[in-house]
Coordinates of C-alpha atoms (C1' of nucleotides) in Angstrom, one line a residue:
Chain A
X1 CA -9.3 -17.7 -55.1
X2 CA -10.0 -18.7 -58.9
X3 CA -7.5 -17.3 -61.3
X4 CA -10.4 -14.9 -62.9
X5 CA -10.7 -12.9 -59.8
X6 CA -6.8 -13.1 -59.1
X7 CA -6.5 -11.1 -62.4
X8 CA -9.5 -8.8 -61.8
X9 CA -8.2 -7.7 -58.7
X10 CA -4.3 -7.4 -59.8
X11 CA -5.4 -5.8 -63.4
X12 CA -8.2 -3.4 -61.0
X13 CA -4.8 -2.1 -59.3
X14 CA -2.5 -1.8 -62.0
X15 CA -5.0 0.2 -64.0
X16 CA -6.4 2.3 -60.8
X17 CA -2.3 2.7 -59.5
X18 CA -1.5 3.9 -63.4
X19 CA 1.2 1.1 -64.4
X20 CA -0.3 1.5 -68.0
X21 CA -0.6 4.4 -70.5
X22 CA -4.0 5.5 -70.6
X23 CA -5.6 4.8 -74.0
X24 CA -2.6 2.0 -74.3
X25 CA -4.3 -0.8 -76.1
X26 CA -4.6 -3.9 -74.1
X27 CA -4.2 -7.3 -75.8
X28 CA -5.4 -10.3 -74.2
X29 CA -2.3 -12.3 -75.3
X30 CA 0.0 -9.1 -73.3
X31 CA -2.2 -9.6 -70.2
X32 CA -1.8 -13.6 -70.3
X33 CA 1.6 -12.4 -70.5
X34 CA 2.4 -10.6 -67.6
X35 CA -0.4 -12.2 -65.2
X36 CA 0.8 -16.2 -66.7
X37 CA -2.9 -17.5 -67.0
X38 CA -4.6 -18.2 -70.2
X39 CA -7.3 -15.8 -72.4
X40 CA -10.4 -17.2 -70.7
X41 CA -10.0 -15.7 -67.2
X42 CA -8.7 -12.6 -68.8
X43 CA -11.5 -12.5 -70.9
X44 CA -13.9 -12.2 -67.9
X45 CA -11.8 -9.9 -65.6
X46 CA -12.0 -7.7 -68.8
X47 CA -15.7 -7.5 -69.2
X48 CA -16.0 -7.0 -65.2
X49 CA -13.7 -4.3 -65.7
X50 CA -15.7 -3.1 -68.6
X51 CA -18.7 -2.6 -66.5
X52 CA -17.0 -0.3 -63.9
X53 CA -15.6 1.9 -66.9
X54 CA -11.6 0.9 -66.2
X55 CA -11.4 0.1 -69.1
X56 CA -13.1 0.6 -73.2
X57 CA -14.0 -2.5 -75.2
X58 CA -15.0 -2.3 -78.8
X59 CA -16.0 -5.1 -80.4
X60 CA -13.9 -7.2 -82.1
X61 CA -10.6 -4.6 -81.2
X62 CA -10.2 -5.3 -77.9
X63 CA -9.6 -3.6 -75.0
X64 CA -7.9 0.0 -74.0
X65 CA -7.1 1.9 -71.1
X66 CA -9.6 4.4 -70.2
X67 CA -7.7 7.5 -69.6
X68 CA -8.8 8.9 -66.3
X69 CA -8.8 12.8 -66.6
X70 CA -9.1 14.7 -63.6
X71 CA -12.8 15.7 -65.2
X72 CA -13.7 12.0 -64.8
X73 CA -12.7 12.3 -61.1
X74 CA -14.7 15.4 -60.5
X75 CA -17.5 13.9 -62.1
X76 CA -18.2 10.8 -60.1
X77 CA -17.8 12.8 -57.2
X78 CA -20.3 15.2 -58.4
X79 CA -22.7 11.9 -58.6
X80 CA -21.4 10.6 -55.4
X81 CA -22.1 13.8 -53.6
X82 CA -25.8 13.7 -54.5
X83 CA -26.2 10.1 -54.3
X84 CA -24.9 10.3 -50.7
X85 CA -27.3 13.5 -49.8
X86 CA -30.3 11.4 -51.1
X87 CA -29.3 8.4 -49.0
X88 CA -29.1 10.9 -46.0
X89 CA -32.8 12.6 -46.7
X90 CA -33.7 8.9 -47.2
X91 CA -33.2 7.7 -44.2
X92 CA -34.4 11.3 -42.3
X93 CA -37.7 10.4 -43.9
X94 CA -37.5 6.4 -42.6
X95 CA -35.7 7.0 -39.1
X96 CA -32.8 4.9 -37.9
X97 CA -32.9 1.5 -37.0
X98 CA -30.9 1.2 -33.3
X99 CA -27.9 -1.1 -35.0
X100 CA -27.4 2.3 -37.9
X101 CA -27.7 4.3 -35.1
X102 CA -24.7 2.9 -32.9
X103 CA -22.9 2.5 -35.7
X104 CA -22.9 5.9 -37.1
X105 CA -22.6 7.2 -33.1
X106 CA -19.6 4.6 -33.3
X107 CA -18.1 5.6 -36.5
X108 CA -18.6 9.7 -34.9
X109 CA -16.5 8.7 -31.6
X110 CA -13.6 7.1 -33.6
X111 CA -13.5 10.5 -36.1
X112 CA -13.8 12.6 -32.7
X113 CA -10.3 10.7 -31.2
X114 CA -8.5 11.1 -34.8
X115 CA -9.8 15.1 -35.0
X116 CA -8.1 15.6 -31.5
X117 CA -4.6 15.1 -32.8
X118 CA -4.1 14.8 -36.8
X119 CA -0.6 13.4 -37.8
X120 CA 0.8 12.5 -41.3
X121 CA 1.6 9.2 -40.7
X122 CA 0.2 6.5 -43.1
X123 CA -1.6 4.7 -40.1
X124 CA -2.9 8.0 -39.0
X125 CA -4.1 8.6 -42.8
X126 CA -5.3 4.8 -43.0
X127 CA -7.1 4.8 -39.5
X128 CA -9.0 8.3 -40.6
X129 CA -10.0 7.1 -44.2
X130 CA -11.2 3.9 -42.9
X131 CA -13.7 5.8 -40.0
X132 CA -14.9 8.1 -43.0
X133 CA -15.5 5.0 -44.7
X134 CA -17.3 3.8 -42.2
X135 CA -19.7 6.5 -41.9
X136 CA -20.3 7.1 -45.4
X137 CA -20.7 3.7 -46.0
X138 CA -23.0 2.8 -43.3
X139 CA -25.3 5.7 -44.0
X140 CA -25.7 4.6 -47.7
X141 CA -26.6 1.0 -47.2
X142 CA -28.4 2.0 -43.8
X143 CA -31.4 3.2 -46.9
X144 CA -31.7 -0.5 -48.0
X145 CA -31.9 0.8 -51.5
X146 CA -29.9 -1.5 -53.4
X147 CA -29.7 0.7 -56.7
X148 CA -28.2 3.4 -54.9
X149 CA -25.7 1.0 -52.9
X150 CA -24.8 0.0 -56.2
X151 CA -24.5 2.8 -58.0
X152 CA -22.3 4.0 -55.6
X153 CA -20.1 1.3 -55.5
X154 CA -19.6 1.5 -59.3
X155 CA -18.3 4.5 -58.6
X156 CA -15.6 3.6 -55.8
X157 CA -13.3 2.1 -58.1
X158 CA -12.7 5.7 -59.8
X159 CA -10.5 7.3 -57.4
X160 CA -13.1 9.1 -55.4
X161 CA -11.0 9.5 -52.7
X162 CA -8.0 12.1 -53.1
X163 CA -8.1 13.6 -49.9
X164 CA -5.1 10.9 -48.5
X165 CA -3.3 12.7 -51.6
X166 CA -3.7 16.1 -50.3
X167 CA -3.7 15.6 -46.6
X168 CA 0.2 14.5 -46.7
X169 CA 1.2 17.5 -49.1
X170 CA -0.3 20.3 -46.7
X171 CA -0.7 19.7 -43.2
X172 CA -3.2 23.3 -42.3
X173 CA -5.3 21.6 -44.8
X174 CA -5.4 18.5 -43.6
X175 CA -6.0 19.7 -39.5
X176 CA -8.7 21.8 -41.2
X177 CA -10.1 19.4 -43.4
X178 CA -10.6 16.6 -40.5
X179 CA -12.1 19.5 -38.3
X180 CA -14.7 20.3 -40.2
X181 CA -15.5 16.7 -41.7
X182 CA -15.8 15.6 -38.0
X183 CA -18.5 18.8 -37.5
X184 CA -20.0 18.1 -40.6
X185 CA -20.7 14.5 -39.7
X186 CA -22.6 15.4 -36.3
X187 CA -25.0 17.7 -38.8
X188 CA -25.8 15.5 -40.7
X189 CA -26.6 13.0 -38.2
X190 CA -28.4 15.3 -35.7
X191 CA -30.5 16.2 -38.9
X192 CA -31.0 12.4 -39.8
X193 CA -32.4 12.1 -36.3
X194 CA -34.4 15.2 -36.2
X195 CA -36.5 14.2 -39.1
X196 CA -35.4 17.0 -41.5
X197 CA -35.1 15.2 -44.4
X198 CA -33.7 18.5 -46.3
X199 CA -31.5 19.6 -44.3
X200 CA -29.9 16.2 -44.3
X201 CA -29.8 16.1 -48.1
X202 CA -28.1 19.0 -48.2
X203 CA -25.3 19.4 -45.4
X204 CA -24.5 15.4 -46.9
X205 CA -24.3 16.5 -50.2
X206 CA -22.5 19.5 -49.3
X207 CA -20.1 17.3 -47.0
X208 CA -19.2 14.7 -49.5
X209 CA -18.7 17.8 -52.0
X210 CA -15.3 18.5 -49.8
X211 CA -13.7 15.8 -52.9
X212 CA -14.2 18.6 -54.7
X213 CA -12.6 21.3 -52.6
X214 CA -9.9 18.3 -52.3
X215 CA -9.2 18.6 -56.3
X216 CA -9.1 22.6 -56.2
X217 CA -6.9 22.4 -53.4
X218 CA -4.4 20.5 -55.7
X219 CA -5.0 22.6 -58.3
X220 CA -4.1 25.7 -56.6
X221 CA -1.1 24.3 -55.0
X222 CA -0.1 23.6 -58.2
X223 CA -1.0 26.8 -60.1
X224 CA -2.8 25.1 -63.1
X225 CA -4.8 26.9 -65.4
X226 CA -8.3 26.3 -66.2
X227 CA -8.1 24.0 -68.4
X228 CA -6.8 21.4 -65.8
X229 CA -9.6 19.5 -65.9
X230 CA -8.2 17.6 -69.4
X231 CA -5.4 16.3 -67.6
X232 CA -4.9 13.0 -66.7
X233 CA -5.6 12.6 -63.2
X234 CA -2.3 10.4 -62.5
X235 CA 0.0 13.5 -63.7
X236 CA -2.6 15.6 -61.7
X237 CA -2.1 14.0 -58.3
X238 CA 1.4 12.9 -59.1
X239 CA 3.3 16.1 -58.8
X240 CA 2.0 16.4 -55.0
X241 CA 1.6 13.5 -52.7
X242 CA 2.9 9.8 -52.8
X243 CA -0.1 7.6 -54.7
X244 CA -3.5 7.5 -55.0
X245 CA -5.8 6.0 -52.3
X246 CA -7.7 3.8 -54.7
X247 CA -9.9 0.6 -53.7
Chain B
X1 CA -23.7 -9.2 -84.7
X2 CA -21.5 -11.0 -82.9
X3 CA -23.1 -14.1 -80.8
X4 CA -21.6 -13.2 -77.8
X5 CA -24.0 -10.1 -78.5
X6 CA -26.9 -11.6 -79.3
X7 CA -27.3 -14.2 -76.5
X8 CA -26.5 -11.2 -74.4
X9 CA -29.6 -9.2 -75.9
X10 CA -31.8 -12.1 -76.0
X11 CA -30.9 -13.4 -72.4
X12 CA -31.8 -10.1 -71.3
X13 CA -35.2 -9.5 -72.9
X14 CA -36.0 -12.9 -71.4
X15 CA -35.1 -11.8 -68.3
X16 CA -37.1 -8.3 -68.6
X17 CA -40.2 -10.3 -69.5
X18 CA -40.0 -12.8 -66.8
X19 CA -39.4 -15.6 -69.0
X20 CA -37.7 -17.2 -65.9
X21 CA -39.0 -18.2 -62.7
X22 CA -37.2 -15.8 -60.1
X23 CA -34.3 -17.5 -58.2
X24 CA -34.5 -19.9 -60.8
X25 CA -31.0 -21.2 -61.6
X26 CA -29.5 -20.6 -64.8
X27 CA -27.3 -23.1 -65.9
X28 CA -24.7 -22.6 -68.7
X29 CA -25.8 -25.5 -70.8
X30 CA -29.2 -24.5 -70.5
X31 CA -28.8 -21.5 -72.0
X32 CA -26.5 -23.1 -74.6
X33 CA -29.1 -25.6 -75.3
X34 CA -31.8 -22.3 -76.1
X35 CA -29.6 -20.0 -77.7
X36 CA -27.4 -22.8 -79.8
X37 CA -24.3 -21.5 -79.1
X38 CA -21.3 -22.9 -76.8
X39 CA -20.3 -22.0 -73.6
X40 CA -18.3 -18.9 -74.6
X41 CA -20.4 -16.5 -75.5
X42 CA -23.3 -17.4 -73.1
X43 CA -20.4 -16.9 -70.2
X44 CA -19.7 -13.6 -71.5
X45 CA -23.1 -12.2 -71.6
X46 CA -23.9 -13.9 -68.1
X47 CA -21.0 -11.4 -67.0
X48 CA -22.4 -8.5 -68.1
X49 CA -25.9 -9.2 -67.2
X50 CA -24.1 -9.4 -63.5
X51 CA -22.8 -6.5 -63.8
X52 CA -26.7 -4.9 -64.9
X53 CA -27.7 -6.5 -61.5
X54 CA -30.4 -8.9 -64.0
X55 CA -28.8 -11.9 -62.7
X56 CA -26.7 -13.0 -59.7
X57 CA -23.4 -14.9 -59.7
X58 CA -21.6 -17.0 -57.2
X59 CA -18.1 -18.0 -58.0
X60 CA -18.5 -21.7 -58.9
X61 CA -22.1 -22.2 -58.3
X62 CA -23.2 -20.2 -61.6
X63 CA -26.3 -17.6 -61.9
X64 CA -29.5 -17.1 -60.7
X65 CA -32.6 -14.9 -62.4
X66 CA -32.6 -11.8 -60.1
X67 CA -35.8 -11.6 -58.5
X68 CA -37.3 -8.2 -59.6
X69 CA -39.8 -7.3 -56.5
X70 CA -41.5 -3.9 -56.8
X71 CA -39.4 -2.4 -54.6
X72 CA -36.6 -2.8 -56.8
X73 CA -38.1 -0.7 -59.2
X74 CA -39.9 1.5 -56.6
X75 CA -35.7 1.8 -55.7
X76 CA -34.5 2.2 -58.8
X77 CA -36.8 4.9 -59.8
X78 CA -36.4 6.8 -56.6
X79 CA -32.2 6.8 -57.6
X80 CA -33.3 7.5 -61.5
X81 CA -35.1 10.5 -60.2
X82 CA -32.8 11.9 -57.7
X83 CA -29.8 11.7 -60.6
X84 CA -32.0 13.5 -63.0
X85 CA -32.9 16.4 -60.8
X86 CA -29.5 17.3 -60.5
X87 CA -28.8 17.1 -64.4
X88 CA -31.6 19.6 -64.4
X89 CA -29.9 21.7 -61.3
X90 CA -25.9 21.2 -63.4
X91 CA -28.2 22.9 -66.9
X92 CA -29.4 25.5 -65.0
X93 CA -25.8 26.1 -64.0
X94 CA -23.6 25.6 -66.6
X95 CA -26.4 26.9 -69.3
X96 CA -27.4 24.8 -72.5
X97 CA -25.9 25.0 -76.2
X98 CA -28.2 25.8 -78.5
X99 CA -28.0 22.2 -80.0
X100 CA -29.4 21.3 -76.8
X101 CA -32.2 23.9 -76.3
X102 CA -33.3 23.3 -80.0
X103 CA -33.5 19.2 -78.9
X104 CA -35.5 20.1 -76.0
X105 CA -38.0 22.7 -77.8
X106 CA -39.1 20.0 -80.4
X107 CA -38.9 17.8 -77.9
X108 CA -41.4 19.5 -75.7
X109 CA -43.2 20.6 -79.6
X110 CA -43.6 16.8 -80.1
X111 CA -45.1 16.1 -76.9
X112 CA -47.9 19.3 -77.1
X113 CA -49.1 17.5 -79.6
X114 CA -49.4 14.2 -78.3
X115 CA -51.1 15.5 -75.0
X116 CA -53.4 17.3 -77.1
X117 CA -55.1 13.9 -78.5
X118 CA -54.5 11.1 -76.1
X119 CA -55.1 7.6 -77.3
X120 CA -54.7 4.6 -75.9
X121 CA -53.2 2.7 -79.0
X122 CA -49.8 1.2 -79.4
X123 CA -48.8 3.3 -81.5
X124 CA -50.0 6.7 -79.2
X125 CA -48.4 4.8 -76.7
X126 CA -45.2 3.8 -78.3
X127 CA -44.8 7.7 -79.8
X128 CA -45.8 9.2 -76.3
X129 CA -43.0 6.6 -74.5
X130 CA -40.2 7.7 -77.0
X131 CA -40.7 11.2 -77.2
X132 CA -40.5 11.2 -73.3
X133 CA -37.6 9.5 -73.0
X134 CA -36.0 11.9 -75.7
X135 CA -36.3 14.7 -73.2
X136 CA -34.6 13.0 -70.3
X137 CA -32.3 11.7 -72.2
X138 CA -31.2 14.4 -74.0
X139 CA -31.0 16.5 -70.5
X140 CA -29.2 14.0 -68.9
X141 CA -26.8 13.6 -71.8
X142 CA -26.3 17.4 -72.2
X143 CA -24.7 17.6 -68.4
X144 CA -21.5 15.9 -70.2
X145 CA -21.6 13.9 -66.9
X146 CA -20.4 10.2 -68.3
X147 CA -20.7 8.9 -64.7
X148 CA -23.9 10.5 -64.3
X149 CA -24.9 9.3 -67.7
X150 CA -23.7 5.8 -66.6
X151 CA -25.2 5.4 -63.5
X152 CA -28.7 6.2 -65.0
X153 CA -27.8 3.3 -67.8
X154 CA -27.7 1.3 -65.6
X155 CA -30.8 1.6 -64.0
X156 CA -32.7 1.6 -67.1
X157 CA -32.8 -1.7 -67.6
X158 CA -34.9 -2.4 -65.0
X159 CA -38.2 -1.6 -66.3
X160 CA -38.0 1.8 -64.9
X161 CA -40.9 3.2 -67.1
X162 CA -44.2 1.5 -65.9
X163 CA -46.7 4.3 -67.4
X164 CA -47.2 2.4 -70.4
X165 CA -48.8 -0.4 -68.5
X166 CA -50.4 1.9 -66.4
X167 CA -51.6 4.3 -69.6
X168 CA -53.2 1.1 -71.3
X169 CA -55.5 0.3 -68.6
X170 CA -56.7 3.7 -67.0
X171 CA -57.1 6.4 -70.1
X172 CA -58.4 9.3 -67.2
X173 CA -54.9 8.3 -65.4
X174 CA -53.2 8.7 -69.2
X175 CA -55.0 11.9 -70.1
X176 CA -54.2 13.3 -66.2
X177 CA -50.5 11.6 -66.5
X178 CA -50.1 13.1 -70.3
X179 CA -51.3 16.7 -69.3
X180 CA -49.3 17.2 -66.0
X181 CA -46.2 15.9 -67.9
X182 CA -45.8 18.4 -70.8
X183 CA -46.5 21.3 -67.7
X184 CA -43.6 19.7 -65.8
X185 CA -41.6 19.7 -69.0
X186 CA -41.9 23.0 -69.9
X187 CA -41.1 23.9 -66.1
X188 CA -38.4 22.4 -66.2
X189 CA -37.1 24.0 -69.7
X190 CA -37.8 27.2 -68.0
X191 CA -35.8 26.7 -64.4
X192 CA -33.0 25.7 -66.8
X193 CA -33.3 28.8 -69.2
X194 CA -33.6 31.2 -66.1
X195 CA -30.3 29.1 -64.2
X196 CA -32.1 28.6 -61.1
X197 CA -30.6 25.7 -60.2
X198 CA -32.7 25.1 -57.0
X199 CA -36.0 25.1 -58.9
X200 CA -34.7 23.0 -61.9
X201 CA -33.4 20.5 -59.4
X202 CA -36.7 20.2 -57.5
X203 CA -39.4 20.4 -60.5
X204 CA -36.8 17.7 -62.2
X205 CA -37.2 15.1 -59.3
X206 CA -40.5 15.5 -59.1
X207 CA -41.5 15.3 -62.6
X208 CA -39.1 11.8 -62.4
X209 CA -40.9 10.8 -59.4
X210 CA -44.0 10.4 -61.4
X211 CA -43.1 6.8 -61.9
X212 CA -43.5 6.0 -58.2
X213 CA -47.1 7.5 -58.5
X214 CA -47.5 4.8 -61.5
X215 CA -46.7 2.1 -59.6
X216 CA -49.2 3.7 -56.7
X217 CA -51.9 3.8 -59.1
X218 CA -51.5 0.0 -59.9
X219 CA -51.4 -0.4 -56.2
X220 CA -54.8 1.0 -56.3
X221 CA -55.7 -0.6 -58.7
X222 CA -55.2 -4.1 -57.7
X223 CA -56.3 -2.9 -54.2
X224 CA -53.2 -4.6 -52.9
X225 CA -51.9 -4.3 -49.1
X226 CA -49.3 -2.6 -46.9
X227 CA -46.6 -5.3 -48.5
X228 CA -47.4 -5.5 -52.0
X229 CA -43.2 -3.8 -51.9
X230 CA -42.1 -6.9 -51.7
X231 CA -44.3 -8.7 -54.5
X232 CA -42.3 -9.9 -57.6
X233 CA -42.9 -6.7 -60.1
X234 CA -43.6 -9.0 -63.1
X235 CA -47.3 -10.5 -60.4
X236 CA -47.8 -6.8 -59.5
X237 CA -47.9 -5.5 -62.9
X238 CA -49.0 -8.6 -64.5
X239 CA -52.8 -8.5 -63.4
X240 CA -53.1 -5.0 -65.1
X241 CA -51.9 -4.1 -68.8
X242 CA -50.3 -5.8 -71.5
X243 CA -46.9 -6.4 -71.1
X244 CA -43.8 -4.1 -69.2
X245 CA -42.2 -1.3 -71.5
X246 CA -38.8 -2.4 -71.1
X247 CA -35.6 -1.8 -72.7
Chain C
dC1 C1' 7.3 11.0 -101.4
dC2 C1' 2.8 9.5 -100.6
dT3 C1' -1.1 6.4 -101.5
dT4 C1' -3.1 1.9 -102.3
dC5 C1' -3.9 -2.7 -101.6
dA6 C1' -3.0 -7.6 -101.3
dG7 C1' -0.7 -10.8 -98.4
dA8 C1' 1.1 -11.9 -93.9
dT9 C1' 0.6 -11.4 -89.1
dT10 C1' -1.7 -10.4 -85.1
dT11 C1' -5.8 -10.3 -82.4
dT12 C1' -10.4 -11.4 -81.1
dG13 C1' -14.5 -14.7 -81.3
dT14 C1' -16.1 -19.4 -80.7
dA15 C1' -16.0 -24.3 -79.7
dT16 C1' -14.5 -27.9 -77.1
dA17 C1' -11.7 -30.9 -74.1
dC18 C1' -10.2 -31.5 -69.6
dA19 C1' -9.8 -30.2 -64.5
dA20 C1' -11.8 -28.6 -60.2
dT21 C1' -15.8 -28.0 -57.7
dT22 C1' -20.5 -28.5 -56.5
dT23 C1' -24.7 -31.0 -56.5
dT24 C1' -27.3 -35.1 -56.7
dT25 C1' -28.1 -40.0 -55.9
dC26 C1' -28.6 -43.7 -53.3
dC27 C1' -27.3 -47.1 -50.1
dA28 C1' -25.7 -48.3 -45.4
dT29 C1' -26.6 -47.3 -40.7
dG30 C1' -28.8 -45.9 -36.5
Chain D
dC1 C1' -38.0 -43.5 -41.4
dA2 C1' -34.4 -40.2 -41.0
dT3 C1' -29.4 -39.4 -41.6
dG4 C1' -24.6 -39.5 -43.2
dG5 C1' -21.7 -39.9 -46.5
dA6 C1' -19.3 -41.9 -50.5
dA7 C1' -19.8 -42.6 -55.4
dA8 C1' -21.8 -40.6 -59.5
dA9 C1' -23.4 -37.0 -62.2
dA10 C1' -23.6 -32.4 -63.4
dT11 C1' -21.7 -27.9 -63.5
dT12 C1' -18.3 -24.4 -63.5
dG13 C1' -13.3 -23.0 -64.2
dT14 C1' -9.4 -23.2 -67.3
dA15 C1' -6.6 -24.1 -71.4
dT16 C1' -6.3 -24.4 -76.1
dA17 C1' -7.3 -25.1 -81.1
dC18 C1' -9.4 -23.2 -84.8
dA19 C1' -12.2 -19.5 -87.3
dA20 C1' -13.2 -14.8 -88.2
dA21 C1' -11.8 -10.2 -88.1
dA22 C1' -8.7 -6.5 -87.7
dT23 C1' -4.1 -4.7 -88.1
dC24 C1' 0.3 -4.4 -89.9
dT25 C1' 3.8 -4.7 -93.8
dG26 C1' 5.8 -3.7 -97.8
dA27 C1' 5.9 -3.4 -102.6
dA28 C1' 3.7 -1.3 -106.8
dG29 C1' 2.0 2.6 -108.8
dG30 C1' 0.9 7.4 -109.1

DNA sequence: CCTTCAGATTTTGTATACAATTTTTCCATG
DNA sequence: CATGGAAAAATTGTATACAAAATCTGAAGG
């Protein structure tokens, strides 16, 4: 692997796991540092981080951490939620190709094991975000639109994902959540295959909303007040589970 | 204005007004020997035209021009529209400031008065593109969104407004176009005001949707078949107007 | 004690040399 | 004539030196 993705990928997980202080100012020469390459690769990774909005360049004064607040968070799942409920009208409108089809049917059968018995171990948390992945994935790319693949992989890399978080801090809520997720999933597909593009628009979009439940279920358990949207998201999520489920 | 900035903005209106073959290759030193800069700044903006999706990079085997097909843009637009009905849907819950409504009133002020006299001059056409673009833009902007902001960004620079070619070849289509728009405006202004979400949501994606009935027209037009989807976009709208209103 | 501003220092922007890898050329071989 | 493959050329990846710009420092002046 060159050196310039080596230093995406490790400063991608340092930023995403919070090892820096958001709105910390980061030098080239403190990167070089730490990572032992020279500028130019860090130059890249920078501008490649840049683009996915981990970090703010100005020019001429560098880089800084963007400060993820738990608004940020809520926001791209916002997006993500209707992006994902257009991808699911989308493909009521155009059908399913058989491969999508036994994928999806695939990806429903492995969520329908996990539902039966939810634990809180990591593999247990691991084997159910990778199925969700799987479905949510697959049913994006299944549109062949490549501007909504992307702009949905853009934003991935912002922690859309806080339900590992939440699961291992409350147990009811994690049974309940992978209950209804598995029912959920079965709507939407039975509506993907039943041609009603609407309905599949919205019981996706109102699926991949749960995020959002996710980040009120935090904030409740933690009795913040309303503004706790301004917070960074790393103090959010810190004072309940172990770390973020980023990348 | 640094270089790096520069080659980046020049690169890029090459690439918008297929100056390059598609899939051609685009070597470093080439674009050194155009531009007359080094290698530095013409790797930096090759980065961040990646990340725009205008050119595609393999690790050690350089760039390529993207090959813009209409469906790209046909894509693109489809994404651009769904994001912008749900700006409209997040007004019409969350209200609008009064900096906001007073945008969107001249806004809709300055386009009553181009529909009432349409022309088909540059500088009609030019006025009637930017006064458009002020109303999505400022209702896109007004969520306070940054991801949905982002994401639409990012699509606009794919030539995601086509009506300018379109307007320039067909005035009953520009009159028709012109007329139906300011209606759809002011519906939409009105959803918002009255916070029915549903409605704003809808009439929204619709009115954005009037680019895909654009690029139907020049379908039309050219009398093209079943596949003309998977024509490069600069051939498709090449036979018809001037030149693509991009950037 | 605070402000101002010139000089010193740091940091980013650019060019370029060299290394690593890919692509092309072209000759030997079947 | 087609094919394989080694040598040559071209191209990208990396490090580094220097230039340009921003930031920091500290002393002078109010």
């Amino acid at each position: 692997m060159s050196q310039e993705q080596t230093v995406y990928t490790k400063l991608r997980s340092m930023l995403l796991n919070g090892e820096f202080e958001p709105e910390q100012r980061l030098t080239e020469k403190h990167i070089c540092d730490i990572l032992e390459v020279s500028r130019t690769p860090v130059r890249a990774a920078l501008l490649r981080l840049e683009a996915q909005n981990l970090v703010v360049g100005q020019s001429n004064r560098g880089y800084t951490v963007r400060g993820i607040r738990v608004r940020d968070v809520w926001d791209a799942n916002v997006v993500r939620a209707v992006l994902e409920g257009s991808a699911a009208g989308a493909l009521a409108r155009q059908g399913l190709s058989d491969e999508t089809r036994d994928t999806l049917e695939q990806s429903l059968r492995e969520y329908g094991e996990l539902a039966e018995n939810v634990e809180l171990t990591d593999r247990f948390l691991t084997l159910h975000s990778s199925a969700n992945w799987t479905f949510h994935e697959t049913l994006v790319s299944a549109t062949g639109n490549e501007s909504l693949t992307r702009s949905i992989e853009t934003l991935a890399y912002m922690p859309v994902q806080i339900n590992r978080t939440v699961f291992a801090s409350d147990r009811a809520y994690a049974v309940q959540t992978v209950r209804s997720g598995l029912a959920e999933h079965h709507g939407v597909v039975a509506a993907i295959l039943s041609g009603d593009a609407t309905a599949a628009e919205m019981l996706m979009r109102t699926h991949s909303q749960k995020a959002l439940r996710g980040i009120e279920a935090v904030r409740d358990r933690q009795k913040l007040g309303p503004d706790y949207l301004d917070m960074p998201f790393t103090q959010f999520i810190g004072g309940v589970g172990t770390s973020v489920a980023a990348a």
